[in-house]
XYZ file of N, CA and C in Angstrom:
384
model
N -43.960 -274.886 -63.209
C -42.709 -274.217 -63.523
C -41.621 -274.616 -62.526
N -41.979 -274.635 -61.246
C -41.017 -274.981 -60.209
C -40.536 -276.426 -60.362
N -41.443 -277.343 -60.721
C -41.096 -278.739 -60.936
C -40.139 -278.879 -62.108
N -40.366 -278.087 -63.158
C -39.498 -278.120 -64.344
C -38.075 -277.679 -63.984
N -37.954 -276.634 -63.196
C -36.630 -276.164 -62.773
C -35.926 -277.206 -61.903
N -36.676 -277.872 -61.030
C -36.094 -278.914 -60.191
C -35.577 -280.065 -61.034
N -36.329 -280.450 -62.065
C -35.894 -281.531 -62.955
C -34.637 -281.118 -63.710
N -34.591 -279.899 -64.184
C -33.405 -279.412 -64.901
C -32.191 -279.418 -63.990
N -32.387 -278.981 -62.749
C -31.274 -278.959 -61.803
C -30.785 -280.380 -61.510
N -31.712 -281.308 -61.356
C -31.335 -282.694 -61.079
C -30.581 -283.297 -62.259
N -31.077 -283.047 -63.472
C -30.406 -283.553 -64.672
C -29.015 -282.929 -64.793
N -28.930 -281.647 -64.527
C -27.642 -280.960 -64.582
C -26.655 -281.524 -63.563
N -27.146 -281.813 -62.360
C -26.277 -282.359 -61.314
C -25.770 -283.750 -61.698
N -26.649 -284.584 -62.242
C -26.256 -285.927 -62.666
C -25.230 -285.839 -63.789
N -25.455 -284.957 -64.736
C -24.526 -284.788 -65.847
C -23.161 -284.305 -65.349
N -23.163 -283.345 -64.460
C -21.904 -282.826 -63.914
C -21.149 -283.903 -63.155
N -21.853 -284.707 -62.374
C -21.220 -285.794 -61.629
C -20.641 -286.840 -62.564
N -21.372 -287.153 -63.624
C -20.896 -288.127 -64.602
C -19.617 -287.644 -65.263
N -19.601 -286.396 -65.684
C -18.404 -285.843 -66.321
C -17.238 -285.779 -65.351
N -17.499 -285.398 -64.124
C -16.436 -285.297 -63.126
C -15.841 -286.664 -62.814
N -16.683 -287.682 -62.693
C -16.158 -289.008 -62.377
C -15.382 -289.575 -63.553
N -15.771 -289.257 -64.772
C -15.021 -289.684 -65.953
C -13.657 -289.036 -65.989
N -13.597 -287.768 -65.651
C -12.310 -287.064 -65.611
C -11.434 -287.615 -64.501
N -12.022 -287.917 -63.375
C -11.248 -288.464 -62.265
C -10.688 -289.835 -62.623
N -11.460 -290.631 -63.325
C -10.976 -291.957 -63.723
C -9.797 -291.823 -64.666
N -9.846 -290.859 -65.563
C -8.752 -290.671 -66.510
C -7.516 -290.121 -65.814
N -7.712 -289.167 -64.939
C -6.578 -288.486 -64.327
C -6.196 -289.035 -62.967
N -6.928 -290.029 -62.476
C -6.678 -290.558 -61.145
C -5.528 -291.545 -61.109
N -5.410 -292.188 -59.979
C -4.333 -293.133 -59.712
C -4.861 -294.553 -59.560
N -6.151 -294.773 -59.762
C -6.757 -296.081 -59.500
C -6.174 -297.189 -60.371
N -5.584 -296.855 -61.499
C -4.998 -297.857 -62.395
C -3.599 -298.281 -61.960
N -3.044 -297.605 -60.936
C -1.653 -297.828 -60.529
C -1.566 -298.489 -59.155
N -0.464 -299.206 -58.934
C -0.190 -299.810 -57.635
C -0.001 -298.733 -56.576
N -0.266 -299.060 -55.329
C -0.065 -298.113 -54.236
C 1.401 -297.957 -53.865
N 2.166 -299.032 -54.009
C 3.587 -299.016 -53.667
C 4.389 -298.365 -54.791
N 5.389 -297.591 -54.425
C 6.236 -296.943 -55.423
C 7.507 -297.750 -55.658
N 7.966 -297.722 -56.887
C 9.187 -298.413 -57.266
C 10.037 -297.480 -58.107
N 11.300 -297.857 -58.272
C 12.208 -297.097 -59.128
C 12.417 -297.825 -60.438
N 12.471 -297.054 -61.491
C 12.742 -297.560 -62.829
C 14.002 -296.852 -63.323
N 15.014 -297.606 -63.707
C 16.280 -297.057 -64.188
C 16.386 -297.341 -65.677
N 16.736 -296.322 -66.450
C 16.881 -296.543 -67.870
C 17.430 -295.339 -68.606
N 17.123 -295.323 -69.908
C 17.572 -294.265 -70.797
C 16.357 -293.734 -71.557
N 16.277 -292.422 -71.690
C 15.144 -291.826 -72.397
C 15.240 -292.133 -73.888
N 14.139 -292.656 -74.412
C 14.023 -292.932 -75.841
C 13.249 -291.824 -76.561
N 12.258 -291.254 -75.841
C 11.389 -290.254 -76.460
C 10.770 -289.381 -75.376
N 10.654 -288.089 -75.654
C 10.004 -287.132 -74.756
C 8.832 -286.522 -75.518
N 7.634 -286.574 -74.926
C 6.448 -285.950 -75.519
C 5.871 -284.990 -74.489
N 5.850 -283.702 -74.803
C 5.423 -282.688 -73.835
C 3.954 -282.288 -73.962
N 3.222 -282.829 -74.912
C 1.817 -282.455 -75.107
C 0.897 -282.998 -74.033
N -0.376 -282.573 -74.126
C -1.384 -283.007 -73.170
C -2.033 -284.305 -73.596
N -2.830 -284.929 -72.771
C -3.208 -284.428 -71.454
C -2.078 -284.541 -70.430
N -1.107 -285.427 -70.675
C 0.037 -285.564 -69.785
C 1.305 -285.714 -70.615
N 2.360 -284.981 -70.286
C 3.640 -285.262 -70.924
C 4.057 -286.704 -70.590
N 4.743 -287.338 -71.523
C 5.166 -288.722 -71.323
C 6.620 -288.907 -71.748
N 7.205 -289.958 -71.232
C 8.552 -290.358 -71.599
C 8.520 -291.828 -71.975
N 9.228 -292.194 -73.013
C 9.496 -293.598 -73.299
C 10.869 -293.867 -72.730
N 10.953 -294.835 -71.816
C 12.201 -295.134 -71.117
C 12.611 -296.570 -71.413
N 13.796 -296.714 -72.000
C 14.335 -298.041 -72.304
C 15.115 -298.547 -71.103
N 14.806 -299.779 -70.687
C 15.506 -300.400 -69.577
C 16.276 -301.616 -70.085
N 17.337 -301.962 -69.390
C 18.141 -303.120 -69.790
C 17.365 -304.420 -69.603
N 16.554 -304.493 -68.560
C 15.874 -305.742 -68.226
C 14.506 -305.921 -68.898
N 13.744 -304.834 -69.027
C 12.332 -304.960 -69.424
C 11.959 -304.338 -70.759
N 12.860 -303.734 -71.465
C 12.481 -303.048 -72.695
C 11.990 -301.640 -72.407
N 11.079 -301.145 -73.243
C 10.635 -299.748 -73.165
C 9.366 -299.612 -72.323
N 9.392 -298.643 -71.412
C 8.264 -298.319 -70.540
C 7.691 -296.964 -70.931
N 6.374 -296.816 -70.761
C 5.703 -295.526 -70.904
C 5.610 -294.916 -69.513
N 6.188 -293.729 -69.349
C 6.163 -293.025 -68.067
C 5.327 -291.772 -68.230
N 4.237 -291.688 -67.468
C 3.368 -290.516 -67.497
C 3.802 -289.538 -66.421
N 3.857 -288.257 -66.790
C 4.165 -287.197 -65.833
C 2.847 -286.556 -65.408
N 2.898 -285.410 -64.733
C 1.682 -284.700 -64.345
C 1.096 -283.971 -65.537
N 0.000 -283.246 -65.316
C -0.538 -282.440 -66.416
C 0.530 -281.421 -66.816
N 0.407 -280.811 -67.992
C 1.481 -279.912 -68.465
C 1.885 -278.824 -67.464
N 0.937 -278.194 -66.800
C 1.289 -277.126 -65.849
C 1.997 -277.670 -64.618
N 1.520 -278.803 -64.115
C 2.144 -279.402 -62.938
C 3.569 -279.843 -63.273
N 3.742 -280.429 -64.442
C 5.070 -280.860 -64.868
C 6.000 -279.662 -64.994
N 5.492 -278.581 -65.559
C 6.282 -277.354 -65.692
C 6.663 -276.785 -64.323
N 5.726 -276.827 -63.366
C 6.010 -276.319 -62.014
C 7.152 -277.089 -61.350
N 7.317 -278.352 -61.739
C 8.414 -279.151 -61.169
C 9.763 -278.706 -61.737
N 9.714 -277.904 -62.803
C 10.933 -277.460 -63.466
C 11.228 -278.227 -64.742
N 10.467 -279.301 -64.980
C 10.668 -280.109 -66.181
C 9.892 -279.468 -67.330
N 10.641 -278.890 -68.272
C 10.057 -278.179 -69.411
C 10.701 -278.696 -70.702
N 10.185 -278.228 -71.811
C 10.758 -278.572 -73.122
C 12.265 -278.346 -73.075
N 13.028 -279.359 -73.458
C 14.482 -279.240 -73.466
C 15.167 -279.718 -72.193
N 14.398 -280.049 -71.150
C 15.004 -280.538 -69.905
C 15.627 -281.916 -70.066
N 15.152 -282.665 -71.046
C 15.675 -284.012 -71.282
C 15.629 -284.306 -72.767
N 16.506 -285.223 -73.169
C 16.515 -285.611 -74.580
C 16.837 -287.091 -74.692
N 16.627 -287.618 -75.863
C 16.913 -289.021 -76.124
C 18.363 -289.321 -75.736
N 18.520 -290.432 -75.017
C 19.850 -290.854 -74.596
C 20.211 -290.478 -73.176
N 19.460 -289.531 -72.575
C 19.749 -289.158 -71.185
C 19.431 -290.320 -70.234
N 20.298 -290.541 -69.239
C 19.959 -291.521 -68.209
C 18.845 -290.953 -67.330
N 17.973 -291.834 -66.835
C 16.855 -291.393 -66.007
C 16.562 -292.427 -64.933
N 16.150 -291.915 -63.774
C 15.610 -292.745 -62.708
C 14.213 -292.202 -62.436
N 13.222 -293.080 -62.501
C 11.830 -292.693 -62.264
C 11.369 -293.329 -60.967
N 10.836 -292.521 -60.056
C 10.156 -293.024 -58.871
C 8.678 -292.854 -59.150
N 7.945 -293.948 -59.054
C 6.529 -293.833 -59.360
C 5.760 -295.093 -59.071
N 4.527 -295.089 -59.547
C 3.597 -296.182 -59.316
C 3.338 -296.924 -60.620
N 3.639 -298.219 -60.619
C 3.460 -299.062 -61.796
C 1.985 -299.361 -62.022
N 1.671 -299.730 -63.236
C 0.324 -300.174 -63.579
C -0.026 -301.422 -62.778
N -1.307 -301.553 -62.430
C -1.786 -302.753 -61.754
C -1.711 -303.977 -62.668
N -1.715 -303.748 -63.970
C -1.633 -304.848 -64.932
C -0.176 -305.275 -65.049
N 0.123 -306.486 -64.621
C 1.503 -306.968 -64.569
C 2.192 -306.949 -65.930
N 1.427 -307.118 -66.999
C 2.034 -307.167 -68.339
C 2.118 -305.799 -69.014
N 1.677 -304.741 -68.314
C 1.696 -303.393 -68.890
C 2.916 -302.624 -68.380
N 3.759 -302.196 -69.279
C 4.964 -301.432 -68.925
C 4.610 -299.946 -68.921
N 3.924 -299.541 -67.862
C 3.427 -298.171 -67.730
C 3.574 -297.758 -66.278
N 3.997 -296.511 -66.082
C 4.222 -296.001 -64.737
C 3.806 -294.536 -64.664
N 3.253 -294.146 -63.523
C 2.939 -292.743 -63.236
C 4.056 -292.227 -62.339
N 4.816 -291.246 -62.826
C 5.969 -290.732 -62.093
C 5.552 -289.737 -61.022
N 6.163 -289.854 -59.845
C 6.033 -288.821 -58.820
C 7.304 -287.984 -58.769
N 8.427 -288.604 -59.173
C 9.717 -287.899 -59.245
C 10.533 -288.516 -60.375
N 11.214 -287.669 -61.119
C 12.165 -288.167 -62.106
C 13.508 -287.481 -61.856
N 14.574 -288.219 -62.125
C 15.918 -287.668 -62.033
C 16.583 -287.908 -63.375
N 16.881 -286.816 -64.061
C 17.470 -286.871 -65.399
C 18.879 -286.305 -65.311
N 19.855 -287.146 -65.619
C 21.261 -286.710 -65.599
C 21.580 -285.930 -64.318
N 21.197 -286.504 -63.165
C 21.453 -285.954 -61.828
C 20.643 -284.711 -61.467
N 19.679 -284.316 -62.279
C 18.784 -283.192 -61.948
C 17.428 -283.776 -61.570
N 16.949 -283.454 -60.364
C 15.707 -284.016 -59.839
C 14.513 -283.112 -60.109
N 13.386 -283.725 -60.526
C 12.126 -283.028 -60.764
C 11.040 -283.737 -59.965
N 10.494 -283.055 -58.961
C 9.414 -283.624 -58.159
C 8.085 -283.257 -58.807
N 7.518 -284.203 -59.540
C 6.266 -283.979 -60.265
C 5.091 -283.898 -59.286
N 5.023 -284.858 -58.369
C 3.985 -284.902 -57.332
C 4.675 -284.986 -55.967
N 5.235 -283.879 -55.467
C 5.993 -283.936 -54.209
C 5.180 -284.469 -53.035
N 3.888 -284.188 -53.014
C 3.043 -284.621 -51.905
C 2.791 -286.128 -51.917
N 3.080 -286.799 -53.014
C 2.836 -288.242 -53.125
C 4.108 -289.068 -52.953
N 5.252 -288.423 -52.818
C 6.516 -289.146 -52.721
C 6.560 -289.896 -51.388
N 6.745 -291.220 -51.483
C 6.849 -292.056 -50.292
C 8.326 -292.228 -49.952
N 8.660 -291.984 -48.698
C 10.049 -292.172 -48.262
C 10.084 -293.295 -47.233
N 11.219 -293.921 -47.141
C 11.363 -295.038 -46.187
C 11.668 -294.540 -44.813
């Protein structure tokens, strides 16, 4: 009986670790560059649903970028909520670009929409 419980606990621990590492890979930063850059453009689309709210940002030089914000609650805590931005608003995104050079995707740490600043991940903002 004791051996059976130990096996169940071990299987449970492995399963929990597997699920946790999968979630971390999805929600982590490993897909993004360590250095932060600014992206200047105009909002094309705002999507507030999960797992992460996103913005489509049109730039003069590169076309449209996908900008990921924090999870819905974290994004809301920054003050960025439904109606905070709309198509056509100018935006500056500070964030981490995808490691894939051909992928127009960025994880935002701060966005500035029409002169209103939203710190999505204040603890990750790199200053010079």
